[in-house]
Coordinates of C-alpha atoms in Angstrom, one line a residue:
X913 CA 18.9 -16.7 2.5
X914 CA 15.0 -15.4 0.9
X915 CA 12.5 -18.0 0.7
X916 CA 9.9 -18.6 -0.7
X917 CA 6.8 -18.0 1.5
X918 CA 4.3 -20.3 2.3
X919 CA 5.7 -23.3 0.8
X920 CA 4.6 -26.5 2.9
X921 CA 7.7 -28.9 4.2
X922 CA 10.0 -27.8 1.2
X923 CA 13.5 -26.3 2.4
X924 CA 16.3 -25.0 0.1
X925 CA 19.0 -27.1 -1.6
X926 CA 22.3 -26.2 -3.5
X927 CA 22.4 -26.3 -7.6
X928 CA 26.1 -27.3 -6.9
X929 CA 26.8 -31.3 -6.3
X930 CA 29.8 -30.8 -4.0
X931 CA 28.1 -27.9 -1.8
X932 CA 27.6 -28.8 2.0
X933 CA 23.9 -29.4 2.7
X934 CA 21.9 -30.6 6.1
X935 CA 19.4 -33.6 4.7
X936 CA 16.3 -34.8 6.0
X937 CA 14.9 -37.9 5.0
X938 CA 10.8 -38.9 5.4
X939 CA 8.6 -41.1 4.1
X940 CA 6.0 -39.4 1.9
X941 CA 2.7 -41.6 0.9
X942 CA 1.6 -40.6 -2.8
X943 CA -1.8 -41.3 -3.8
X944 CA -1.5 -44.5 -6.0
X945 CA -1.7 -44.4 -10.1
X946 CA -2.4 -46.1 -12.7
X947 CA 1.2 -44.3 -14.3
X948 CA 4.3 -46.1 -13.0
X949 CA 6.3 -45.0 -10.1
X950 CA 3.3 -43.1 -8.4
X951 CA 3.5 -45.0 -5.0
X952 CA 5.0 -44.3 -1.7
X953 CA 8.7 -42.8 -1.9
X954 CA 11.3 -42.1 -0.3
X955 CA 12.0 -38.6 0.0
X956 CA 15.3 -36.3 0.6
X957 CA 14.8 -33.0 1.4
X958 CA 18.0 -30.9 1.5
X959 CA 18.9 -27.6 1.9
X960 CA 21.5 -25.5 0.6
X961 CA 22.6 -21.7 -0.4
X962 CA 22.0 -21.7 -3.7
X963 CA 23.9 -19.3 -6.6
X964 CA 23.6 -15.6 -6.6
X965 CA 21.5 -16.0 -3.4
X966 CA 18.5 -17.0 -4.5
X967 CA 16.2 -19.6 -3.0
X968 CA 15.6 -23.3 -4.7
X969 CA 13.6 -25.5 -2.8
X970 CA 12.8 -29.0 -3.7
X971 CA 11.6 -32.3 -2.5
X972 CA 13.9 -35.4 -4.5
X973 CA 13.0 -38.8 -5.2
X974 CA 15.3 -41.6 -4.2
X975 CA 14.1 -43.8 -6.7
X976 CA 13.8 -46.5 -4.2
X977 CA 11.1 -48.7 -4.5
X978 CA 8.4 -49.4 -2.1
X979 CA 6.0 -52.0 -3.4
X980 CA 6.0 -50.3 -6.8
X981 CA 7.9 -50.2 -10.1
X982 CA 9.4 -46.7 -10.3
X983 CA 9.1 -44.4 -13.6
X984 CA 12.6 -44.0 -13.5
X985 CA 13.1 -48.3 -14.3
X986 CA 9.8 -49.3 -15.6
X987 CA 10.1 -51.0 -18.8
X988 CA 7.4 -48.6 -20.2
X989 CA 9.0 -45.9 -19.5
X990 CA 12.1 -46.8 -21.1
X991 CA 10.2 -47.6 -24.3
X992 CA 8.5 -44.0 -24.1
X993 CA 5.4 -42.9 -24.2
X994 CA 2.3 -42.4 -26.3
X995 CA 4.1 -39.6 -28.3
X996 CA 7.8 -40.5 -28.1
X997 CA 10.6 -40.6 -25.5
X998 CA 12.0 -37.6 -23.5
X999 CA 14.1 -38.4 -20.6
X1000 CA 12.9 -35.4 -18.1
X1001 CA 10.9 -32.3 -18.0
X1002 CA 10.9 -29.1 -16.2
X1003 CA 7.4 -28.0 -16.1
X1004 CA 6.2 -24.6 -15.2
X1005 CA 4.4 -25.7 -12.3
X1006 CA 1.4 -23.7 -10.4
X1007 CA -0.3 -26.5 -8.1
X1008 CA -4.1 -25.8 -10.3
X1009 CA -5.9 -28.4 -12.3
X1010 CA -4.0 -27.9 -15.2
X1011 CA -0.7 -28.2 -14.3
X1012 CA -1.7 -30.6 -12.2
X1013 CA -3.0 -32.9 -15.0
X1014 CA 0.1 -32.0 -17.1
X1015 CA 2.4 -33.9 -14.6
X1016 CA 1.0 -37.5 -15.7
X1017 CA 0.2 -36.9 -19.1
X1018 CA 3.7 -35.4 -19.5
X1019 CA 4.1 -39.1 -17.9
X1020 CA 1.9 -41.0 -20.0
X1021 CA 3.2 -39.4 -23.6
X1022 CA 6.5 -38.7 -23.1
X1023 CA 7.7 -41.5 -21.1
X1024 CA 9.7 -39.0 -18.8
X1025 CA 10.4 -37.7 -15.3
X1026 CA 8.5 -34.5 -14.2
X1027 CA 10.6 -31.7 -12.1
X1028 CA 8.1 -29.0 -11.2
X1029 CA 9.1 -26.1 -10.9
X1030 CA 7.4 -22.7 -9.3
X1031 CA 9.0 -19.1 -9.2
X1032 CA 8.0 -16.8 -6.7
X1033 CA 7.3 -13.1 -8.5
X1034 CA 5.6 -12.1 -5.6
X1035 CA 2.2 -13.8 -6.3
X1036 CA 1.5 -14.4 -2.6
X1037 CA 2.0 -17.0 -0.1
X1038 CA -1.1 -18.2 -0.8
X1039 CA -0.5 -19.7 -3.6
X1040 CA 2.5 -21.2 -2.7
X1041 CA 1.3 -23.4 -0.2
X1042 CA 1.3 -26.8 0.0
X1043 CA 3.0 -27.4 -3.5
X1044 CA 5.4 -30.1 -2.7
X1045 CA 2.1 -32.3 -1.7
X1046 CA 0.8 -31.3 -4.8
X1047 CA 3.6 -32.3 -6.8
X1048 CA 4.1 -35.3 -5.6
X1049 CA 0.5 -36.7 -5.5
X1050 CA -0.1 -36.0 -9.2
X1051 CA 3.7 -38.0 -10.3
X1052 CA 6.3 -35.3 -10.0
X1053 CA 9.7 -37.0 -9.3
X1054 CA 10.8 -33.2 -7.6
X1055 CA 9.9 -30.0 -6.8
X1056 CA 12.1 -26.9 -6.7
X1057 CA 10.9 -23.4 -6.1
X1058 CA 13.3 -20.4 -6.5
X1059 CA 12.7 -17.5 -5.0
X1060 CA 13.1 -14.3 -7.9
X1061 CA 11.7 -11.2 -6.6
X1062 CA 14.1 -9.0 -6.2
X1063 CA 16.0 -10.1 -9.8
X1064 CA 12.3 -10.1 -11.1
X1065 CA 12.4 -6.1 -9.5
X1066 CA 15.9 -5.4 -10.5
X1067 CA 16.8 -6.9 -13.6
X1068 CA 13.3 -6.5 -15.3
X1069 CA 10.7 -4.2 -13.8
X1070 CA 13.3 -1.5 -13.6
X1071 CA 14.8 -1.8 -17.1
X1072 CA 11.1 -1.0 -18.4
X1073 CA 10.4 1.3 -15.8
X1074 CA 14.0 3.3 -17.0
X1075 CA 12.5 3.1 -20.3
X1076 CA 9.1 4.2 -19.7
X1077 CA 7.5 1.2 -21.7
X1078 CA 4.2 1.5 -21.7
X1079 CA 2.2 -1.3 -24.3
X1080 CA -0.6 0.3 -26.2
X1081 CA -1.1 3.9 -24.0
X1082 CA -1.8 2.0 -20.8
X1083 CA -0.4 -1.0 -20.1
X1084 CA 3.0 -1.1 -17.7
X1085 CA 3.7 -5.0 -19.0
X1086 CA 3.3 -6.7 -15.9
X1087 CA 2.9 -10.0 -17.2
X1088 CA 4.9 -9.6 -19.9
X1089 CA 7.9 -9.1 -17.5
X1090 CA 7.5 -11.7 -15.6
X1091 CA 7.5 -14.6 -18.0
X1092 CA 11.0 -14.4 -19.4
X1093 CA 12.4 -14.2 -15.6
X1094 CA 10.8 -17.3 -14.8
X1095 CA 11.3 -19.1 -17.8
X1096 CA 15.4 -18.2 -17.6
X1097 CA 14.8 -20.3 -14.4
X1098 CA 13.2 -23.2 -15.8
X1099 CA 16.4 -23.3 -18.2
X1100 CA 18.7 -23.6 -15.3
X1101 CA 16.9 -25.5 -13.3
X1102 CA 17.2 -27.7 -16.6
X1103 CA 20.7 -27.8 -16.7
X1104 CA 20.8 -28.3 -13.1
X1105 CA 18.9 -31.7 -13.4
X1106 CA 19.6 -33.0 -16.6
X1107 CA 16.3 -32.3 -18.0
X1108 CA 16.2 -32.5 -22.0
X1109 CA 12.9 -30.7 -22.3
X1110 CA 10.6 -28.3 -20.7
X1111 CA 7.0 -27.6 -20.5
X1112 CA 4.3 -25.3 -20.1
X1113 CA 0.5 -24.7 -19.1
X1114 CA 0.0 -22.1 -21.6
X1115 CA -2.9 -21.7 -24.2
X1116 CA -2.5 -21.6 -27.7
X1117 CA -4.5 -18.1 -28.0
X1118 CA -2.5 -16.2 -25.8
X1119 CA 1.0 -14.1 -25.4
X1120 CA 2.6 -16.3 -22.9
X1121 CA 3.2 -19.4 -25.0
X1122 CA 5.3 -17.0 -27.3
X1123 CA 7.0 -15.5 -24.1
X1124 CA 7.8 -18.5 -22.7
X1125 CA 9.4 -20.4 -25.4
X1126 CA 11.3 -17.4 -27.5
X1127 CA 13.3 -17.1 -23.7
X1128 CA 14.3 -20.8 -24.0
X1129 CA 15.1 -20.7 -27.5
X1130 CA 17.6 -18.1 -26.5
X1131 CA 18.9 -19.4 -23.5
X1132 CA 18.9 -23.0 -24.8
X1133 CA 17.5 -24.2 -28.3
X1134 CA 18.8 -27.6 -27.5
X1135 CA 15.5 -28.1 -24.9
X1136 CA 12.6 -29.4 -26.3
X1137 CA 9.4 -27.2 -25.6
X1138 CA 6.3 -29.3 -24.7
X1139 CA 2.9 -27.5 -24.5
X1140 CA 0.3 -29.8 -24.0
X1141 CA -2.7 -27.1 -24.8
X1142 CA -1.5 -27.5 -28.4
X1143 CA -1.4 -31.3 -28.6
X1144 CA -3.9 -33.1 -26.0
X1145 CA -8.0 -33.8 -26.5
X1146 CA -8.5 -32.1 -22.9
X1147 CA -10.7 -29.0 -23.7
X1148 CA -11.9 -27.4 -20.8
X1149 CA -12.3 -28.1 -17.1
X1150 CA -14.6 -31.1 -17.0
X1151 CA -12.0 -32.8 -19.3
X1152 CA -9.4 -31.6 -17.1
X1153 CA -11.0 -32.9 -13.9
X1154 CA -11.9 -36.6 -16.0
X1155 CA -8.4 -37.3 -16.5
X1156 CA -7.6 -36.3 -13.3
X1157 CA -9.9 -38.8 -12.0
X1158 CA -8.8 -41.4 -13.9
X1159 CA -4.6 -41.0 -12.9
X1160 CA -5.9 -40.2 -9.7
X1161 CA -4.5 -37.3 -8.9
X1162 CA -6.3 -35.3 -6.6
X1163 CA -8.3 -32.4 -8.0
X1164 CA -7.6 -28.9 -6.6
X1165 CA -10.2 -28.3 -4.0
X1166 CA -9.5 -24.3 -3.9
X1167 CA -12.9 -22.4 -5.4
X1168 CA -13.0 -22.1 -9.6
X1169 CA -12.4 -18.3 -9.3
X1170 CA -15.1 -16.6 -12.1
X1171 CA -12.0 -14.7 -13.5
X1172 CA -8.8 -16.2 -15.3
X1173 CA -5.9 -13.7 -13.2
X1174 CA -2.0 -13.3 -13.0
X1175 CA -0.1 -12.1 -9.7
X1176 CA 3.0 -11.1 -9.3
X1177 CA 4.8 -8.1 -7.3
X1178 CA 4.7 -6.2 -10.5
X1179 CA 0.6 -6.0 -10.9
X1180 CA -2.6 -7.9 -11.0
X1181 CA -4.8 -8.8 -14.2
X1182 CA -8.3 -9.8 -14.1
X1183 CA -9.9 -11.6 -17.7
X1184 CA -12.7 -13.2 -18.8
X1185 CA -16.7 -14.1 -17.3
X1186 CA -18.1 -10.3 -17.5
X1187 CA -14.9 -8.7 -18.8
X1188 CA -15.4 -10.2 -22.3
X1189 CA -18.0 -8.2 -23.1
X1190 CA -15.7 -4.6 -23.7
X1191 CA -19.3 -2.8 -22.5
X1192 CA -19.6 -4.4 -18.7
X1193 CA -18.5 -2.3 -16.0
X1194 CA -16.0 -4.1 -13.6
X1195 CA -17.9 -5.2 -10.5
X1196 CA -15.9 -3.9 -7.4
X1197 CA -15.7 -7.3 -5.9
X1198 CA -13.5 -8.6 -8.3
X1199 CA -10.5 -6.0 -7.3
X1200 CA -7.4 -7.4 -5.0
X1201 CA -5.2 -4.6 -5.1
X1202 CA -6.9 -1.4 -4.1
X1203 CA -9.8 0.2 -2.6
X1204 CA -11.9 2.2 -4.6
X1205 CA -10.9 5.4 -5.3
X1206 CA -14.6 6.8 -3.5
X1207 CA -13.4 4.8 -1.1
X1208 CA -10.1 5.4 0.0
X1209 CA -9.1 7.9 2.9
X1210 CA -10.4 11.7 2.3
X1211 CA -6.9 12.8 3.6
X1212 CA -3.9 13.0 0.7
X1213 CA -0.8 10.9 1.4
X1214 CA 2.4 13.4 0.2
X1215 CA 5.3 10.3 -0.8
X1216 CA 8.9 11.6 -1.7
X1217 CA 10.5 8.9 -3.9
X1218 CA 14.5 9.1 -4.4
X1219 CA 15.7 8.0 -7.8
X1220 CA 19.0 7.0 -8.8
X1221 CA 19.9 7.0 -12.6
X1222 CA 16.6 6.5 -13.6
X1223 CA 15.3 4.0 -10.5
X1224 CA 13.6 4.0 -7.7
X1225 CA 15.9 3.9 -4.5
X1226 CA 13.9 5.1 -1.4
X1227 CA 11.0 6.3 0.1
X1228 CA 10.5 9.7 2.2
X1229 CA 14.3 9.0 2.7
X1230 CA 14.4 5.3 3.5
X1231 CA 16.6 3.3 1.1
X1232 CA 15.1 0.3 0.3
X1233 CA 16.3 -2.7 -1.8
X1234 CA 13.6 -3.0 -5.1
X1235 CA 11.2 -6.0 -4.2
X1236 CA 10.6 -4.2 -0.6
X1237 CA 10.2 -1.2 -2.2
X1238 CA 8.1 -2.1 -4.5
X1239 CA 5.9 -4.1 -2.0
X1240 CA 5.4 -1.2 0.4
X1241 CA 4.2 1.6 -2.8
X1242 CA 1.5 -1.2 -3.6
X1243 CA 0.5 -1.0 -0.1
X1244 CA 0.2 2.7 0.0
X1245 CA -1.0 3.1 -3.6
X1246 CA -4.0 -0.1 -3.0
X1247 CA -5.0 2.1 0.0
X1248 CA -5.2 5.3 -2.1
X1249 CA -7.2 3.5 -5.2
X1250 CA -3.9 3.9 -7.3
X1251 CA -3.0 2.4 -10.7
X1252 CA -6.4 1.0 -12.2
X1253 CA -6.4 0.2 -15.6
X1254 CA -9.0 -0.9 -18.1
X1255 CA -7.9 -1.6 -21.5
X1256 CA -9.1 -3.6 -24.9
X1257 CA -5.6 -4.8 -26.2
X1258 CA -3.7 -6.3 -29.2
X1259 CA -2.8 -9.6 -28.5
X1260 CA 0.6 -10.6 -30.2
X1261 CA -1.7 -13.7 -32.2
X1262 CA -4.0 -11.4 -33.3
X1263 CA -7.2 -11.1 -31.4
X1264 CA -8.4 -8.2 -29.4
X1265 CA -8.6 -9.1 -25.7
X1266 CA -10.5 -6.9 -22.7
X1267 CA -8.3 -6.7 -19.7
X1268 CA -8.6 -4.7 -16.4
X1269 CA -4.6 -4.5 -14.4
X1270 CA -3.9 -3.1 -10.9
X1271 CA -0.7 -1.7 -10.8
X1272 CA -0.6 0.7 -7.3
X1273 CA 3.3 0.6 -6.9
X1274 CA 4.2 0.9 -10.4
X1275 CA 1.7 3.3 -11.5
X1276 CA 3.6 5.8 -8.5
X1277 CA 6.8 4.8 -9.6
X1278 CA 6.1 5.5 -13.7
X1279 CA 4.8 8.8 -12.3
X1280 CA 7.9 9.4 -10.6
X1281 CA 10.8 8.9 -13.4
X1282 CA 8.6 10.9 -15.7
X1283 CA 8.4 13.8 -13.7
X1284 CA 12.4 14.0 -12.6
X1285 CA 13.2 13.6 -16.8
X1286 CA 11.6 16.1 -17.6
X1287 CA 14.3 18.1 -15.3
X1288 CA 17.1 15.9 -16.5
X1289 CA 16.4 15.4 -20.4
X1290 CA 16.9 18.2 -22.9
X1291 CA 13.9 18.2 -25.5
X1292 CA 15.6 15.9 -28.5
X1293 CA 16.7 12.9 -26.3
X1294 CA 12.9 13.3 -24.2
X1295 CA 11.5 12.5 -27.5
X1296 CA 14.2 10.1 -28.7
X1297 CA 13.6 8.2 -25.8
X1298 CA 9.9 8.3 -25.8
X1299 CA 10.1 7.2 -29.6
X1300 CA 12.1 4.4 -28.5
X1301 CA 9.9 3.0 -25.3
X1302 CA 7.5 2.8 -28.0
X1303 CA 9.2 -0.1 -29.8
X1304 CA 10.9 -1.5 -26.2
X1305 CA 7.0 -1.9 -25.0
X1306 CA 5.7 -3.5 -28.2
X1307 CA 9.3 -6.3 -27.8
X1308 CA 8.8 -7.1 -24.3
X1309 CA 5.0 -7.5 -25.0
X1310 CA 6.0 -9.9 -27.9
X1311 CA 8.2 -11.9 -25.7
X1312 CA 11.3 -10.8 -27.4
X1313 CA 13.0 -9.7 -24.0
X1314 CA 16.4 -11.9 -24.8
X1315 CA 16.8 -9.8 -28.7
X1316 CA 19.7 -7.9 -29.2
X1317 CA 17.4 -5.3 -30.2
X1318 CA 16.0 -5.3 -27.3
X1319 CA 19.1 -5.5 -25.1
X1320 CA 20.4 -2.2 -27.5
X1321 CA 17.8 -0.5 -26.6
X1322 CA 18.5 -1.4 -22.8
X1323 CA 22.2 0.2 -23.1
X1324 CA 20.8 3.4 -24.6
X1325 CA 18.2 4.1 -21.9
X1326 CA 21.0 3.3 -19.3
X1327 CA 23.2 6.6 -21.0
X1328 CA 20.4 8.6 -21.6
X1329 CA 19.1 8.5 -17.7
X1330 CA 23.0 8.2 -16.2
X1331 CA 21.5 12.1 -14.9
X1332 CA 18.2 11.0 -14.0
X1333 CA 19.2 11.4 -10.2
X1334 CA 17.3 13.1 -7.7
X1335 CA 13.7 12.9 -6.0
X1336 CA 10.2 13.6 -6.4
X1337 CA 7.4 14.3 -4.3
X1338 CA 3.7 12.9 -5.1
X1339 CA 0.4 13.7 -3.4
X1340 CA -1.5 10.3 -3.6
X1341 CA -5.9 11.5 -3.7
X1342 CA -8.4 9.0 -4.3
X1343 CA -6.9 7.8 -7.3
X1344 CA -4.2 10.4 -8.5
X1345 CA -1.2 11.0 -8.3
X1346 CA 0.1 15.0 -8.4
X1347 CA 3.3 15.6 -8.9
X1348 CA 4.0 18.4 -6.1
X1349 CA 7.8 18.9 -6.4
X1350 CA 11.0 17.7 -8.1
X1351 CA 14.5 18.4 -7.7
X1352 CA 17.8 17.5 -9.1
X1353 CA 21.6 18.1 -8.9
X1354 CA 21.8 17.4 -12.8
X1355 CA 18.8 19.7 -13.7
X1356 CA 18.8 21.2 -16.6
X1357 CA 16.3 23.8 -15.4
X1358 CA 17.4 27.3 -14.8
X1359 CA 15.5 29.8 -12.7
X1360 CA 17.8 33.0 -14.1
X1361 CA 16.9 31.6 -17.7
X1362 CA 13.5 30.6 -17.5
X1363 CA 12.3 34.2 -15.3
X1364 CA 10.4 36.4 -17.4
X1365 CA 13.1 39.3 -15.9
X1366 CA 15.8 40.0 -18.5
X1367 CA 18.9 38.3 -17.9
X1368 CA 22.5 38.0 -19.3
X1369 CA 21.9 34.4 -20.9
X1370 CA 18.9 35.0 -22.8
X1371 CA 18.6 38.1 -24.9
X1372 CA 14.6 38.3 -25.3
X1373 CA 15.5 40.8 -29.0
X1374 CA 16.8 37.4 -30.1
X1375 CA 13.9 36.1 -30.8
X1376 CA 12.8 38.3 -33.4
X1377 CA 16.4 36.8 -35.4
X1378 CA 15.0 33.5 -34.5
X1379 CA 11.8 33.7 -35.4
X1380 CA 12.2 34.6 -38.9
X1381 CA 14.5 32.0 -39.7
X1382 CA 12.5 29.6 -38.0
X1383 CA 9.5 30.9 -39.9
X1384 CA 11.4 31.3 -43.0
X1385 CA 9.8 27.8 -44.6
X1386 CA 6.3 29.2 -43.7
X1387 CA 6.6 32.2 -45.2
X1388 CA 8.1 31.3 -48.7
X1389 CA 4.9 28.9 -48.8
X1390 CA 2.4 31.6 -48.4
X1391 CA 4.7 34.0 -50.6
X1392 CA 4.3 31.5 -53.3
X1393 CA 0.6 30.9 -52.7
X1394 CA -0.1 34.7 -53.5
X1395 CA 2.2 35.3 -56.0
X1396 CA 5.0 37.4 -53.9

């Protein structure tokens, strides 16, 4: 069973009520709070194999009381909150100082139960540690953590990749991917609880609000969507850190990073401090991902990907299953300086934002399928399709990932690259990637065709046929222009 790295004292438990599971039960102190139910618990941690495979960690509250009212029979609670009455909420749950602060004033308004919940895209162990004490310290009644990098790989990255979306020239949609994955979580981790609503940290100036919340409208308009950067008075970090104080929940200690950043296997963004200003170079200390490109090692690195109907399957002849795969190319591509991009982009509300994204493993990969198409694709589907990943790009950067249109698009890509099959070699130099070779069973490149020698296929005197009636509109143009 994959877990979820890095997550303190949490082990995995079933979805299914009647599923065997090995429970262990401890007493966990939480900090106490002025919102009911915020004192020591008793706490069941079970684990389970959970459906398709997939990881879901989580720490449970009895309910039983120590010395405290819980939220789950406190008279307040049943009355609801300062905004009304929900019963419980799944919130998209980071452990930071705004999500933290969203637990009790999810509490406080709403009256309700918290369930946080974390995805693992492959943001790093890092920041996956320690959530469950977290959690419970700022009022969350559970904490379950799902473990989605290879569907995130699979069922997401590769459907763009196949597609060759690419948002506004540069971008490969890292972020953009990732949100509907993880919010198609937080719906069935809602069904799984019996939550009635679910929540987000998002802001209301960016993309992911509108990412988040078309996926649950699709997958269940019956949940209530709470974002609480649209309705509270907090405004900024002080304000965050104020309330904070005053439910006493502990304040993240971890240092304010200078940049505002998303991680996930897919890529790395870096925004805001210096990057606002569209004319600042990037300072090299701010980059994760990669070395420099003057940097990395003076020696190419020669890669030979296989692809299998349009997807990455291996590496120098080592199958691989997609999130290893994956992994390993931003390892080699971060060592080469690989996949750096600088952009000023569209945001779907309106505003122009300045964005810098590391994408080593995918930038290798995009190289890849574009290079064995162009052996596999005859001219009018290459531009069919490239007219198409025009309009895919632009609905997976809107959030529109659960459309039909979208979906549509999704089946014609599959046909069209049934004959993408085959491999391609790349030399990976301080930055580039070459293409050095390609080679396919279905290519549609032929050496007896495409040789200058004369051959029985193509007749070269049939051009001259060709030529005229290809030139015929040009010519009755200029005939009428003189007067022929």
């Amino acid at each position: 069973m994959a877990t979820a790295g890095g997550l303190s004292g949490a082990v995995g438990i079933s979805a299914r009520p009647n599923s065997t599971a090995a429970c262990l039960v401890q007493k966990v102190g939480a900090l106490s709070n002025s919102l009911p139910g915020a004192a020591t618990v008793q706490v069941s941690q079970c684990q389970n194999k959970a459906r398709n495979g997939q990881a879901i960690r989580c720490a449970m509250a009895t309910g039983k009381e120590h010395g405290a009212v819980t939220a789950a029979s406190s008279g307040d609670q049943n009355k609801g909150g300062l905004r009304g009455k929900l019963n419980k909420v799944v919130l998209a749950y980071s452990g930071g100082l705004d999500t933290s602060v969203i637990v009790p004033w999810l509490r406080e308004n709403y009256g309700c139960e918290v369930v946080c919940f974390t995805a693992d895209v492959g943001q790093g162990a890092i920041e996956l540690e320690g959530l469950e004490k977290k959690a419970k310290a700022s009022g969350a009644c559970q904490l379950v953590v799902k473990d989605l990098r290879e569907e995130f790989v699979s069922e997401y990255i590769y459907p763009c990749l196949r597609a060759g979306a690419v948002y506004e020239r540069k971008y490969l949609l890292g972020t953009s991917m990732a949100r509907p994955v993880i919010a198609k979580a937080m719906v069935d981790v809602a069904k799984e609880v019996g939550a009635d609503a679910v929540a987000h940290g998002c802001t209301g100036k960016g993309n992911d609000q509108v990412r988040f919340e078309l996926t649950f409208y699709a997958l269940n308009p019956e949940l209530k969507v709470v974002a609480p950067w649209r309705e509270w008075d907090i405004t900024g970090r002080e304000d965050a850190i104020e309330y904070a104080k005053k439910h006493n929940v502990p304040v993240p200690v971890s240092k304010k990073s200078i940049y505002s950043r998303d991680r996930n296997l897919w890529h790395l963004s870096h925004e805001g401090d210096i990057l606002e200003d569209p004319a600042n170079e990037p300072k090299e200390d701010m980059y994760m991902m990669s070395v420099a490109p003057e940097n990395a090692p003076s020696e190419p690195e020669y890669l030979e990907i296989g692809m299998i109907a349009g997807v990455p399957v291996s590496i120098n002849g080592r199958n691989l299953s997609p999130a290893s795969l994956l992994a390993e190319l931003n390892e080699i591509g971060g060592k080469h300086g690989i996949g750096r991009i600088d952009m000023v982009e569209n945001r779907l509300v309106g505003m122009k934002s300045r964005g810098v994204y590391e994408t080593p493993g995918g930038t290798i990969m995009a190289a890849a399928v574009r290079e064995l198409e162009a052996l596999t694709l005859d001219r009018e589907t290459m531009q069919w399709k490239d007219m198409v990943a025009l309009k895919y790009a632009e609905l997976v950067y809107a959030g529109r990932w659960f459309d039909p249109l979208r979906q549509s698009f999704d089946a014609f890509m599959e046909n069209i690259t049934a004959t993408t099959t085959g491999s391609v070699t790349l030399k990976l130099y301080k930055g580039s990637v070459n293409v050095m070779s390609r080679k396919s069973p279905y290519s549609l490149y032929r050496e007896d065709i495409s040789s200058f020698e004369n051959g029985e296929i193509y007749n070269q005197a049939d051009a001259e046929g060709f030529i005229r009636l290809y030139g015929l509109p040009t010519r009755v143009r200029a005939m009428l222009e003189k007067g022929i």
